[in-house]
Amino acid sequence: MDLSTSMRTHMCGSLDSSDIGSVVTVCGWVDRRREHGEHLVFIDLRDHSGVVQCVVDGSHDLRSEYVVQLTGEVRRRPTDTANPDLATGEIEIEVSEVEVLSIAEPPPFPLDERTEVDETIRLRHRYVDLRKARMQRNLRIRSQVNSAIRRGMESQGFVEVETPMLMASSPEGARDFVVPSRKEPGSFYALPQSPQLYKQLCMVGGVDRYYQIARCLRDEDLRADRQFEFMQLDAEASFVGQEDVFGFISHAIAEATEVVTGVRPTDFPRISWLDAMERYGSDKPDVRFGMELVELTPVFARTEARVFQAPCVKGICMPGGVDALSRNQIDALVETCQRWGAKGLAWMKVVERDSSVVLDAGVAKFLTAEESTAVISALGAGVGDMVFLVADDRRLVRHVLGLLRLELGRPPVNEGGLHYLWVVDFPLFEGFADDGSPLPAHHPFTMPHPDDLELLEIGGDALADVRSQAYDLVLNGWELGSGSVRIHRRDIQNQIFTCLGIEPAEAQRKFGFLLDAFGYGAPPHAGFAFGIDRLVALLAGEANIREVIAFPKTQSGADPLTNAPSPIDSAHLTELGLRVPR
Ligand code: ASP
């Protein structure tokens, strides 16, 4: 694209040997300065497209990060000084005119990609940090992803509808950020955890296919893949079921992936939630590598070994683990598993003895020959492998081995390709609250699986087995997003509220407007939302979403650049009817 302006003819990184002989004007930041003989300096001039070497008369005071406009003739570099690693490495500009547009303080940290800089310092001076090639690349990937998603949704007839930022509390289950009302002291708006209720109202309103690239806010502890505020592609459609939603979303994701990687993903396999938990110990399995959890409960059904007398025994096999792990590392793994809640971690080496493959060391001596053989064969273990077993309650076994699997085998974020995976048939409820009522696994508007409606009637323990029509999209072990077929009938919705222990009065107070709307003719509808920050991070090969957000908060939720959050003055507080203990 031609990015020339009234101030520049070319971008720094766009010049090459085809420009030799032309007079050009480039603008940018002084990246590096090297003295060259007595009267000349080499300046590497940088803009977002790259750097170009410029030869300038040494009388000019051009320092690091000065903003300058340089005019001169492009010429071939002497062969011995050409730099094949640089796009512009064959040429340089012999500068005849220099205009300093802005002088600059020395930068707070070096802008090369090699120096590790403390994140708080990077964020304090984010405007300098953004000049780095890595950040420029990430911001541009993000912009491409956003436009590809928009194109992808609009080509399927989705209409972008903007929903309010100031609203009543939404049901996503996290803590709300709230905004005090000046007109009604003591009352608060909530910032949207998602546009969930509005998009369902859009369906009642006949919009048919809604989407929005929506900012969502949740007051939760921050992690590498979580910020207080984040962007979602939020979508909802009428007269559709789960399969339709998979089609819509896979299309948008494929567009976004292709525009960044050049390769269009065609494979969006499915796994049931139960299978994912049993085989990977996680509802967001990273399927870039094997090391699946293997069921060993039947092997130990009548075991004499006390450690394996438990409702559930599962194991994983780490190929080549015998050489890869030292005794100290194994001891550390045992401790880690105990921290994750296991009573212990049984480990054994697979070795060859008297020309047969057997288990050795660790707890091997407690196993009968038949048990050893059965473990080796179930795990498909070979000589030199290490096997790890956990025996306990089933939930705990899955949880601990799922984490251990990641600890031992997970590839770095930018390796192993992109593996999308739909996780389907989530349970409707996840666990029970202190008062015994079940907790919704997704949100209270999720339609139960049609085959499990009877279990809902039975109630009690049977509720744990009720499946929902909720689904997640997972990419390389990251949860990209969630969605569900919604309840559009008042009777089922009331039944769910009753199950959840939400009294009719409370339901009316919290979600009355939605229930009322359903009374005026609600189409069957379903939807989905996925995190754009997470998608962009994985497409850019970044392990932390902060690297793909222009102005993120630190892990503790602060913005070192603007100093948010910050106190407000007492007059402002009074106006809002607030008193803050000092
Ligand atoms: N509102 C849900 C969420 O943000 C997504 C959905 O069900 O569409 O997780």
XYZ file of C-alpha atoms and ligand atoms in Angstrom:
591
model
C 0.000 0.000 0.000
C 1.258 3.498 -0.780
C 1.733 5.278 2.543
C 3.406 8.380 1.140
C 2.251 11.729 2.530
C 3.055 15.388 2.108
C 6.059 14.761 4.378
C 7.456 11.466 3.060
C 7.784 9.706 -0.234
C 8.527 6.235 1.107
C 8.378 4.082 4.214
C 11.790 3.204 5.656
C 11.344 -0.559 5.372
C 10.013 -0.446 1.816
C 13.221 0.652 0.070
C 15.303 -1.841 -1.873
C 17.688 -2.066 -4.806
C 14.905 -1.127 -7.239
C 14.982 2.373 -5.690
C 18.690 2.918 -6.383
C 19.204 6.302 -8.001
C 15.941 7.850 -6.795
C 15.778 10.714 -4.375
C 13.515 9.845 -1.468
C 12.244 11.425 1.741
C 11.670 9.254 4.790
C 10.432 10.142 8.283
C 10.858 8.248 11.512
C 12.774 7.682 14.720
C 16.559 7.418 15.041
C 17.016 3.755 15.896
C 20.811 3.578 16.037
C 23.694 5.914 15.389
C 27.214 4.795 14.539
C 30.154 7.094 13.863
C 31.718 6.529 10.461
C 35.078 8.153 10.025
C 35.496 11.748 11.065
C 32.666 13.534 9.323
C 29.965 10.973 8.691
C 27.488 9.035 10.807
C 25.321 6.043 9.978
C 21.762 6.481 11.176
C 19.315 3.595 11.178
C 15.976 5.320 10.675
C 12.888 3.426 11.858
C 9.187 3.593 11.157
C 6.662 0.785 11.602
C 7.686 -0.809 8.325
C 11.323 -1.350 9.302
C 14.684 0.424 9.300
C 16.876 1.904 6.611
C 20.512 2.902 6.856
C 21.159 6.588 6.178
C 24.557 8.224 5.788
C 24.467 11.704 7.304
C 26.930 14.537 7.720
C 28.321 14.254 11.271
C 27.592 17.905 12.066
C 23.943 17.093 12.735
C 23.077 16.300 16.320
C 20.866 13.257 15.783
C 20.316 11.205 18.903
C 18.430 8.071 19.777
C 14.653 8.397 19.223
C 14.834 11.894 17.704
C 12.072 12.223 15.123
C 13.564 13.305 11.806
C 12.849 13.782 8.136
C 15.704 12.768 5.852
C 15.984 13.350 2.112
C 18.643 11.844 -0.115
C 19.558 9.512 -2.907
C 19.255 5.761 -2.556
C 22.502 4.015 -3.419
C 23.895 0.507 -3.275
C 25.931 -0.284 -0.169
C 29.500 -1.379 -0.777
C 29.211 -5.211 -1.107
C 31.148 -5.950 2.048
C 28.732 -3.854 4.127
C 25.488 -5.294 2.746
C 23.262 -6.889 5.401
C 21.359 -9.900 4.055
C 19.303 -10.134 7.294
C 17.654 -6.783 6.624
C 15.000 -6.148 3.954
C 16.754 -2.862 3.121
C 20.208 -4.400 3.640
C 21.480 -3.845 0.087
C 20.953 -0.092 0.023
C 21.452 3.081 2.019
C 20.351 6.691 1.670
C 23.021 9.305 1.093
C 21.320 12.096 2.973
C 21.394 15.630 1.618
C 18.717 17.280 3.762
C 18.060 16.777 7.464
C 15.094 18.151 9.349
C 14.743 17.422 13.056
C 10.987 17.243 13.735
C 11.228 16.433 17.465
C 14.050 16.024 19.873
C 13.741 13.228 22.444
C 14.907 12.273 25.919
C 17.071 9.154 25.954
C 14.602 6.226 25.820
C 13.765 4.637 29.196
C 14.892 1.235 27.927
C 16.624 -0.135 24.832
C 14.230 -0.786 21.971
C 15.953 -3.848 20.597
C 14.145 -7.166 20.951
C 16.999 -8.768 22.857
C 16.926 -6.823 26.105
C 14.455 -8.115 28.727
C 12.744 -5.107 30.279
C 10.652 -5.170 33.444
C 6.999 -5.136 32.452
C 5.986 -2.275 34.729
C 8.639 -0.086 33.091
C 7.462 -1.138 29.647
C 3.861 -0.282 30.523
C 4.851 2.985 32.226
C 6.277 4.065 28.866
C 4.008 2.009 26.638
C 4.165 4.646 23.874
C 7.895 3.895 23.548
C 7.387 0.152 23.945
C 4.838 0.189 21.117
C 7.572 1.316 18.704
C 9.169 -2.133 18.922
C 8.775 -4.392 15.898
C 7.103 -7.053 18.045
C 4.400 -4.701 19.311
C 3.838 -3.175 15.882
C 3.414 -6.651 14.462
C 1.013 -7.708 17.210
C -1.175 -4.599 16.894
C -1.408 -5.089 13.160
C -2.289 -8.771 13.548
C -5.012 -7.717 15.955
C -6.427 -5.213 13.524
C -6.432 -7.828 10.743
C -8.192 -10.315 13.014
C -10.880 -7.787 13.908
C -11.598 -6.979 10.279
C -11.563 -10.644 9.257
C -14.067 -11.453 11.998
C -16.310 -8.580 10.917
C -16.146 -9.721 7.298
C -16.738 -13.320 8.355
C -19.829 -12.466 10.370
C -21.287 -9.974 7.929
C -20.909 -12.340 4.986
C -23.192 -14.687 6.943
C -25.853 -12.040 7.435
C -24.922 -10.962 10.964
C -25.699 -7.375 11.893
C -23.500 -5.419 14.293
C -25.585 -3.987 17.126
C -24.001 -1.929 19.892
C -25.264 -2.560 23.400
C -24.888 -0.300 26.460
C -21.850 -0.094 28.722
C -23.961 1.132 31.620
C -26.410 -1.577 32.552
C -27.803 -3.674 35.360
C -25.768 -6.579 36.662
C -25.376 -9.391 34.076
C -25.370 -13.088 34.844
C -21.901 -14.247 33.807
C -21.058 -15.142 37.379
C -17.962 -13.017 37.946
C -17.787 -9.875 40.082
C -19.187 -6.750 38.411
C -17.392 -3.454 37.999
C -19.882 -0.838 39.097
C -20.371 2.848 38.379
C -22.125 5.040 40.945
C -25.144 6.972 39.759
C -25.060 10.735 40.404
C -28.773 11.157 39.769
C -29.716 8.344 42.110
C -27.161 8.312 44.932
C -26.811 4.813 46.359
C -27.653 3.188 43.024
C -25.116 1.752 40.644
C -24.767 0.757 37.047
C -22.829 -2.398 36.310
C -20.362 -2.497 33.427
C -21.186 -5.427 31.138
C -19.585 -8.780 31.889
C -20.989 -9.556 28.478
C -23.914 -8.335 26.358
C -25.660 -11.649 27.099
C -29.081 -10.323 28.071
C -29.164 -7.598 25.432
C -28.315 -10.026 22.663
C -31.126 -12.302 23.773
C -33.440 -9.268 23.754
C -32.234 -8.563 20.198
C -33.485 -12.026 19.259
C -36.894 -11.274 20.767
C -36.664 -8.030 18.781
C -36.371 -9.897 15.496
C -32.743 -9.002 14.697
C -32.238 -12.656 13.671
C -28.426 -12.572 13.509
C -26.591 -10.257 15.895
C -22.893 -9.774 16.417
C -20.691 -7.279 18.155
C -17.003 -6.917 18.874
C -17.796 -6.116 22.460
C -15.780 -4.882 25.395
C -16.545 -6.948 28.484
C -15.488 -6.302 32.056
C -15.092 -8.773 34.881
C -13.538 -8.062 38.242
C -11.546 -11.272 38.594
C -7.936 -12.032 39.482
C -5.702 -11.360 36.499
C -3.531 -13.970 34.811
C -1.529 -14.379 31.619
C -4.765 -14.995 29.714
C -7.061 -12.675 31.629
C -7.507 -8.890 31.946
C -10.271 -6.942 33.716
C -11.492 -5.707 30.358
C -11.312 -7.803 27.245
C -12.806 -7.964 23.776
C -15.182 -10.665 22.636
C -16.740 -11.536 19.363
C -20.266 -11.854 20.714
C -22.922 -13.461 18.528
C -26.481 -14.725 18.711
C -28.858 -16.108 16.094
C -32.525 -17.099 15.927
C -34.118 -20.312 14.680
C -30.817 -22.139 15.006
C -29.319 -24.984 16.984
C -25.831 -25.874 18.118
C -24.700 -27.057 14.668
C -25.614 -23.733 13.065
C -23.622 -21.856 15.698
C -20.576 -24.084 15.103
C -20.816 -23.253 11.412
C -21.026 -19.475 11.960
C -18.206 -19.313 14.470
C -15.871 -21.741 12.683
C -16.243 -19.588 9.572
C -15.263 -16.383 11.404
C -12.366 -18.138 13.139
C -11.176 -19.631 9.849
C -11.211 -16.161 8.224
C -9.206 -14.693 11.104
C -6.709 -17.554 11.161
C -6.168 -17.490 7.422
C -5.548 -13.777 7.283
C -2.765 -14.098 9.869
C -1.174 -17.458 9.043
C -2.025 -17.847 5.366
C -3.528 -21.250 6.120
C -7.263 -21.783 6.443
C -8.138 -24.269 9.185
C -10.683 -26.808 8.002
C -10.661 -29.179 10.929
C -12.791 -28.292 13.948
C -13.119 -31.648 15.727
C -15.433 -32.241 18.695
C -15.009 -33.938 22.004
C -17.594 -34.387 24.724
C -16.936 -32.706 28.035
C -16.859 -36.093 29.749
C -14.354 -37.514 27.276
C -12.175 -34.433 27.649
C -12.183 -34.793 31.423
C -11.441 -38.524 31.304
C -8.724 -38.360 28.649
C -7.103 -35.011 29.349
C -8.243 -34.157 32.876
C -9.375 -30.774 31.571
C -12.377 -29.161 29.906
C -9.935 -27.263 27.684
C -7.618 -29.995 26.457
C -4.364 -29.118 24.756
C -4.377 -31.743 22.014
C -1.061 -30.692 20.495
C 0.528 -33.625 22.331
C -0.473 -37.082 23.561
C 0.241 -38.333 27.071
C -3.471 -38.989 27.587
C -4.871 -40.108 30.913
C -5.466 -43.861 30.846
C -8.103 -45.638 32.928
C -6.498 -48.158 35.295
C -9.298 -48.630 37.831
C -10.155 -52.177 36.608
C -6.470 -53.190 36.833
C -6.493 -52.454 40.559
C -10.048 -53.613 41.320
C -8.821 -56.337 43.695
C -5.347 -55.031 44.467
C -3.514 -55.760 47.696
C -1.510 -52.549 47.290
C -2.997 -50.018 49.706
C -1.966 -47.002 47.603
C -4.143 -48.181 44.743
C -7.230 -49.061 46.775
C -9.296 -46.097 45.623
C -12.482 -45.404 43.644
C -10.432 -44.332 40.638
C -6.913 -45.027 39.371
C -5.541 -43.400 36.238
C -2.083 -43.030 34.796
C -0.027 -41.192 32.204
C 3.131 -42.263 30.446
C 5.954 -39.848 29.741
C 7.983 -41.114 26.791
C 11.722 -41.048 27.556
C 10.963 -39.874 31.097
C 13.619 -42.058 32.704
C 16.441 -40.044 31.160
C 14.589 -36.731 31.135
C 13.805 -36.557 34.865
C 16.253 -36.502 37.749
C 15.335 -37.909 41.157
C 15.064 -34.350 42.486
C 12.681 -33.408 39.716
C 10.522 -36.450 40.461
C 10.407 -35.535 44.162
C 9.395 -32.009 43.207
C 6.602 -33.395 40.995
C 5.296 -35.467 43.906
C 5.179 -32.353 46.065
C 3.480 -30.362 43.324
C 0.780 -33.024 42.963
C 0.210 -32.902 46.708
C -0.237 -29.156 46.429
C -2.844 -29.799 43.738
C -4.722 -31.973 46.237
C -3.452 -35.527 45.641
C -2.448 -37.699 48.587
C 0.538 -38.776 46.540
C 1.904 -39.463 43.095
C 2.990 -43.007 42.298
C 5.819 -43.172 39.772
C 7.698 -46.062 38.192
C 10.320 -46.526 35.530
C 9.822 -48.822 32.577
C 12.976 -50.934 32.192
C 14.103 -54.110 30.524
C 14.942 -57.021 32.830
C 15.713 -60.571 31.684
C 14.535 -59.561 28.233
C 11.089 -58.495 29.411
C 9.678 -55.021 29.897
C 8.900 -54.388 33.573
C 8.206 -51.603 36.049
C 10.991 -50.630 38.384
C 11.759 -48.247 41.279
C 9.166 -46.003 42.917
C 6.122 -48.017 43.995
C 6.846 -50.889 41.568
C 7.537 -53.338 44.399
C 3.913 -53.105 45.607
C 2.494 -54.334 42.288
C 1.929 -57.961 41.337
C 3.435 -59.147 38.052
C -0.052 -59.161 36.479
C -0.737 -55.596 37.623
C 2.618 -54.425 36.237
C 1.980 -56.055 32.890
C -1.522 -54.626 32.725
C -0.287 -51.096 33.549
C 2.455 -51.278 30.910
C 0.085 -52.510 28.259
C -2.760 -50.096 29.079
C -0.372 -47.133 28.956
C 1.419 -48.433 25.870
C 4.669 -47.810 27.767
C 8.083 -48.789 26.439
C 11.576 -49.097 27.879
C 12.895 -45.730 29.079
C 9.419 -44.286 29.715
C 8.251 -43.060 33.082
C 4.722 -43.802 34.308
C 2.773 -41.755 36.840
C -0.349 -42.994 38.612
C -2.832 -41.247 40.865
C -5.438 -43.120 42.917
C -8.222 -41.152 44.569
C -11.695 -39.829 43.996
C -12.342 -39.518 40.218
C -12.598 -35.722 40.075
C -9.324 -35.337 41.915
C -7.497 -37.936 39.810
C -8.572 -36.160 36.622
C -7.651 -32.755 37.990
C -4.169 -33.723 39.218
C -3.167 -35.861 36.243
C -4.538 -33.225 33.868
C -2.213 -30.638 35.388
C 0.717 -33.071 35.556
C 0.259 -33.884 31.874
C 0.590 -30.182 31.002
C 3.560 -29.766 33.307
C 5.421 -32.654 31.677
C 4.466 -32.390 28.043
C 3.052 -29.002 27.042
C 4.909 -27.443 24.094
C 5.712 -23.709 24.023
C 2.866 -21.493 22.794
C 4.234 -21.053 19.269
C 4.914 -24.743 18.575
C 2.793 -27.642 17.423
C 0.376 -25.804 15.115
C -3.134 -24.517 15.829
C -5.597 -27.124 17.078
C -9.166 -25.920 17.415
C -11.542 -28.171 19.332
C -15.240 -27.906 20.182
C -16.040 -29.256 23.635
C -19.709 -30.269 23.737
C -22.261 -31.665 26.187
C -21.106 -29.700 29.199
C -22.925 -30.526 32.412
C -25.702 -28.059 33.207
C -24.483 -27.630 36.762
C -21.009 -27.513 38.220
C -20.964 -28.471 41.877
C -23.307 -27.301 44.573
C -23.468 -24.116 46.645
C -23.261 -24.188 50.462
C -27.069 -24.250 50.686
C -27.138 -27.407 48.526
C -28.492 -25.752 45.365
C -26.571 -26.541 42.161
C -24.480 -23.871 40.447
C -24.928 -23.209 36.719
C -21.883 -24.318 34.725
C -22.473 -21.691 32.021
C -25.270 -19.266 32.883
C -28.873 -19.779 33.987
C -30.280 -19.274 30.455
C -28.634 -22.394 29.051
C -30.980 -25.009 27.611
C -30.719 -28.461 29.201
C -30.014 -31.404 26.916
C -33.414 -32.611 25.644
C -32.653 -36.198 26.739
C -31.974 -35.125 30.317
C -35.137 -33.156 31.100
C -36.392 -36.075 33.206
C -33.342 -35.931 35.447
C -34.228 -32.314 36.128
C -37.607 -33.475 37.447
C -35.944 -36.033 39.721
C -33.579 -33.430 41.199
C -31.080 -34.098 44.010
C -27.987 -36.093 42.994
C -29.488 -36.750 39.552
C -28.828 -33.069 38.729
C -25.094 -33.761 38.531
C -25.759 -35.851 35.398
C -27.905 -33.328 33.551
C -26.112 -32.308 30.377
C -26.634 -28.917 28.807
C -26.599 -27.618 25.273
C -23.523 -25.568 26.111
C -20.258 -25.753 24.245
C -16.786 -24.259 24.362
C -14.215 -23.599 21.688
C -10.678 -24.479 22.734
C -7.407 -23.655 20.990
C -4.175 -25.309 22.123
C -5.426 -25.656 25.683
C -6.814 -22.120 25.950
C -10.538 -21.630 26.356
C -11.346 -19.276 23.491
C -15.038 -18.996 24.188
C -18.363 -20.400 25.282
C -21.918 -20.451 24.168
C -25.158 -22.330 24.374
C -28.597 -22.928 23.032
C -30.769 -20.704 25.218
C -33.954 -21.378 27.039
C -36.698 -19.497 25.214
C -39.613 -20.987 27.116
C -40.749 -19.526 30.393
C -41.759 -22.887 31.896
C -38.291 -24.419 31.438
C -36.646 -21.196 32.594
C -38.727 -21.210 35.768
C -37.870 -24.873 36.320
C -34.155 -24.028 36.080
C -34.508 -21.062 38.431
C -36.246 -23.348 40.929
C -33.418 -25.891 40.605
C -30.850 -23.159 41.144
C -32.663 -22.073 44.285
C -33.556 -18.712 42.722
C -36.944 -17.718 44.164
C -39.513 -16.354 41.666
C -39.317 -12.924 43.333
C -35.524 -12.852 42.987
C -35.700 -14.069 39.393
C -38.202 -11.322 38.648
C -36.056 -8.676 40.326
C -32.836 -9.698 38.528
C -34.012 -10.832 35.126
C -37.652 -9.778 35.057
C -37.154 -7.724 31.906
C -35.891 -10.799 30.056
C -38.661 -13.050 31.358
C -41.224 -10.392 30.446
C -39.717 -10.155 26.968
C -40.017 -13.918 26.567
C -43.716 -13.488 27.283
C -44.045 -11.467 24.054
C -42.860 -14.145 21.633
C -39.259 -15.377 21.826
C -37.758 -17.306 18.926
C -35.580 -20.322 19.732
C -32.057 -18.929 19.733
C -28.439 -19.803 20.459
C -25.140 -18.005 20.542
C -21.519 -17.821 21.344
C -18.738 -15.464 22.373
C -14.988 -15.840 22.053
C -12.104 -13.798 23.400
C -10.328 -11.805 20.738
C -7.317 -11.077 22.942
C -6.726 -14.799 23.400
C -7.214 -15.620 19.736
C -4.818 -12.861 18.668
C -2.213 -13.938 21.252
C -2.227 -17.515 19.986
C -2.148 -16.448 16.345
C 0.767 -14.137 17.140
C 2.569 -16.869 19.112
C 2.423 -14.887 22.354
C 2.014 -16.603 25.738
C 0.555 -13.510 27.399
C -2.441 -11.522 26.179
C -0.842 -8.309 27.457
C 1.517 -8.513 24.466
C -1.398 -8.081 22.068
C -3.224 -5.308 23.946
C -2.090 -1.738 23.296
C -2.613 -0.501 26.846
C -3.075 -3.429 29.243
C -3.146 -3.445 33.031
C -0.412 -5.153 35.037
C -1.053 -8.449 36.801
C -2.231 -6.473 39.828
C -4.764 -4.531 37.751
C -2.913 -1.217 37.704
C -2.084 0.991 34.750
C 1.440 2.337 35.396
C 0.997 4.810 32.521
C -2.068 6.742 33.691
C -1.915 5.613 37.328
C -5.393 4.136 37.231
C -7.041 3.279 39.523
C -6.661 6.567 41.400
C -8.582 8.395 44.137
C -11.111 11.047 43.176
C -11.554 14.319 45.044
C -14.020 14.687 47.889
C -16.345 17.045 46.003
C -16.766 14.410 43.325
C -17.423 11.756 45.983
C -20.050 13.917 47.665
C -21.811 14.529 44.393
C -22.026 10.776 43.925
C -23.293 10.270 47.464
C -20.224 8.196 48.364
C -18.083 8.219 51.482
C -14.710 6.492 51.444
C -12.941 5.537 54.682
C -9.571 7.318 54.732
N -22.155 -14.518 27.349
C -21.335 -15.716 27.335
C -19.945 -15.416 27.822
O -19.509 -14.287 27.782
C -21.206 -16.304 25.984
C -22.493 -16.803 25.425
O -23.139 -17.642 26.071
O -22.829 -16.380 24.319
O -19.240 -16.325 28.228
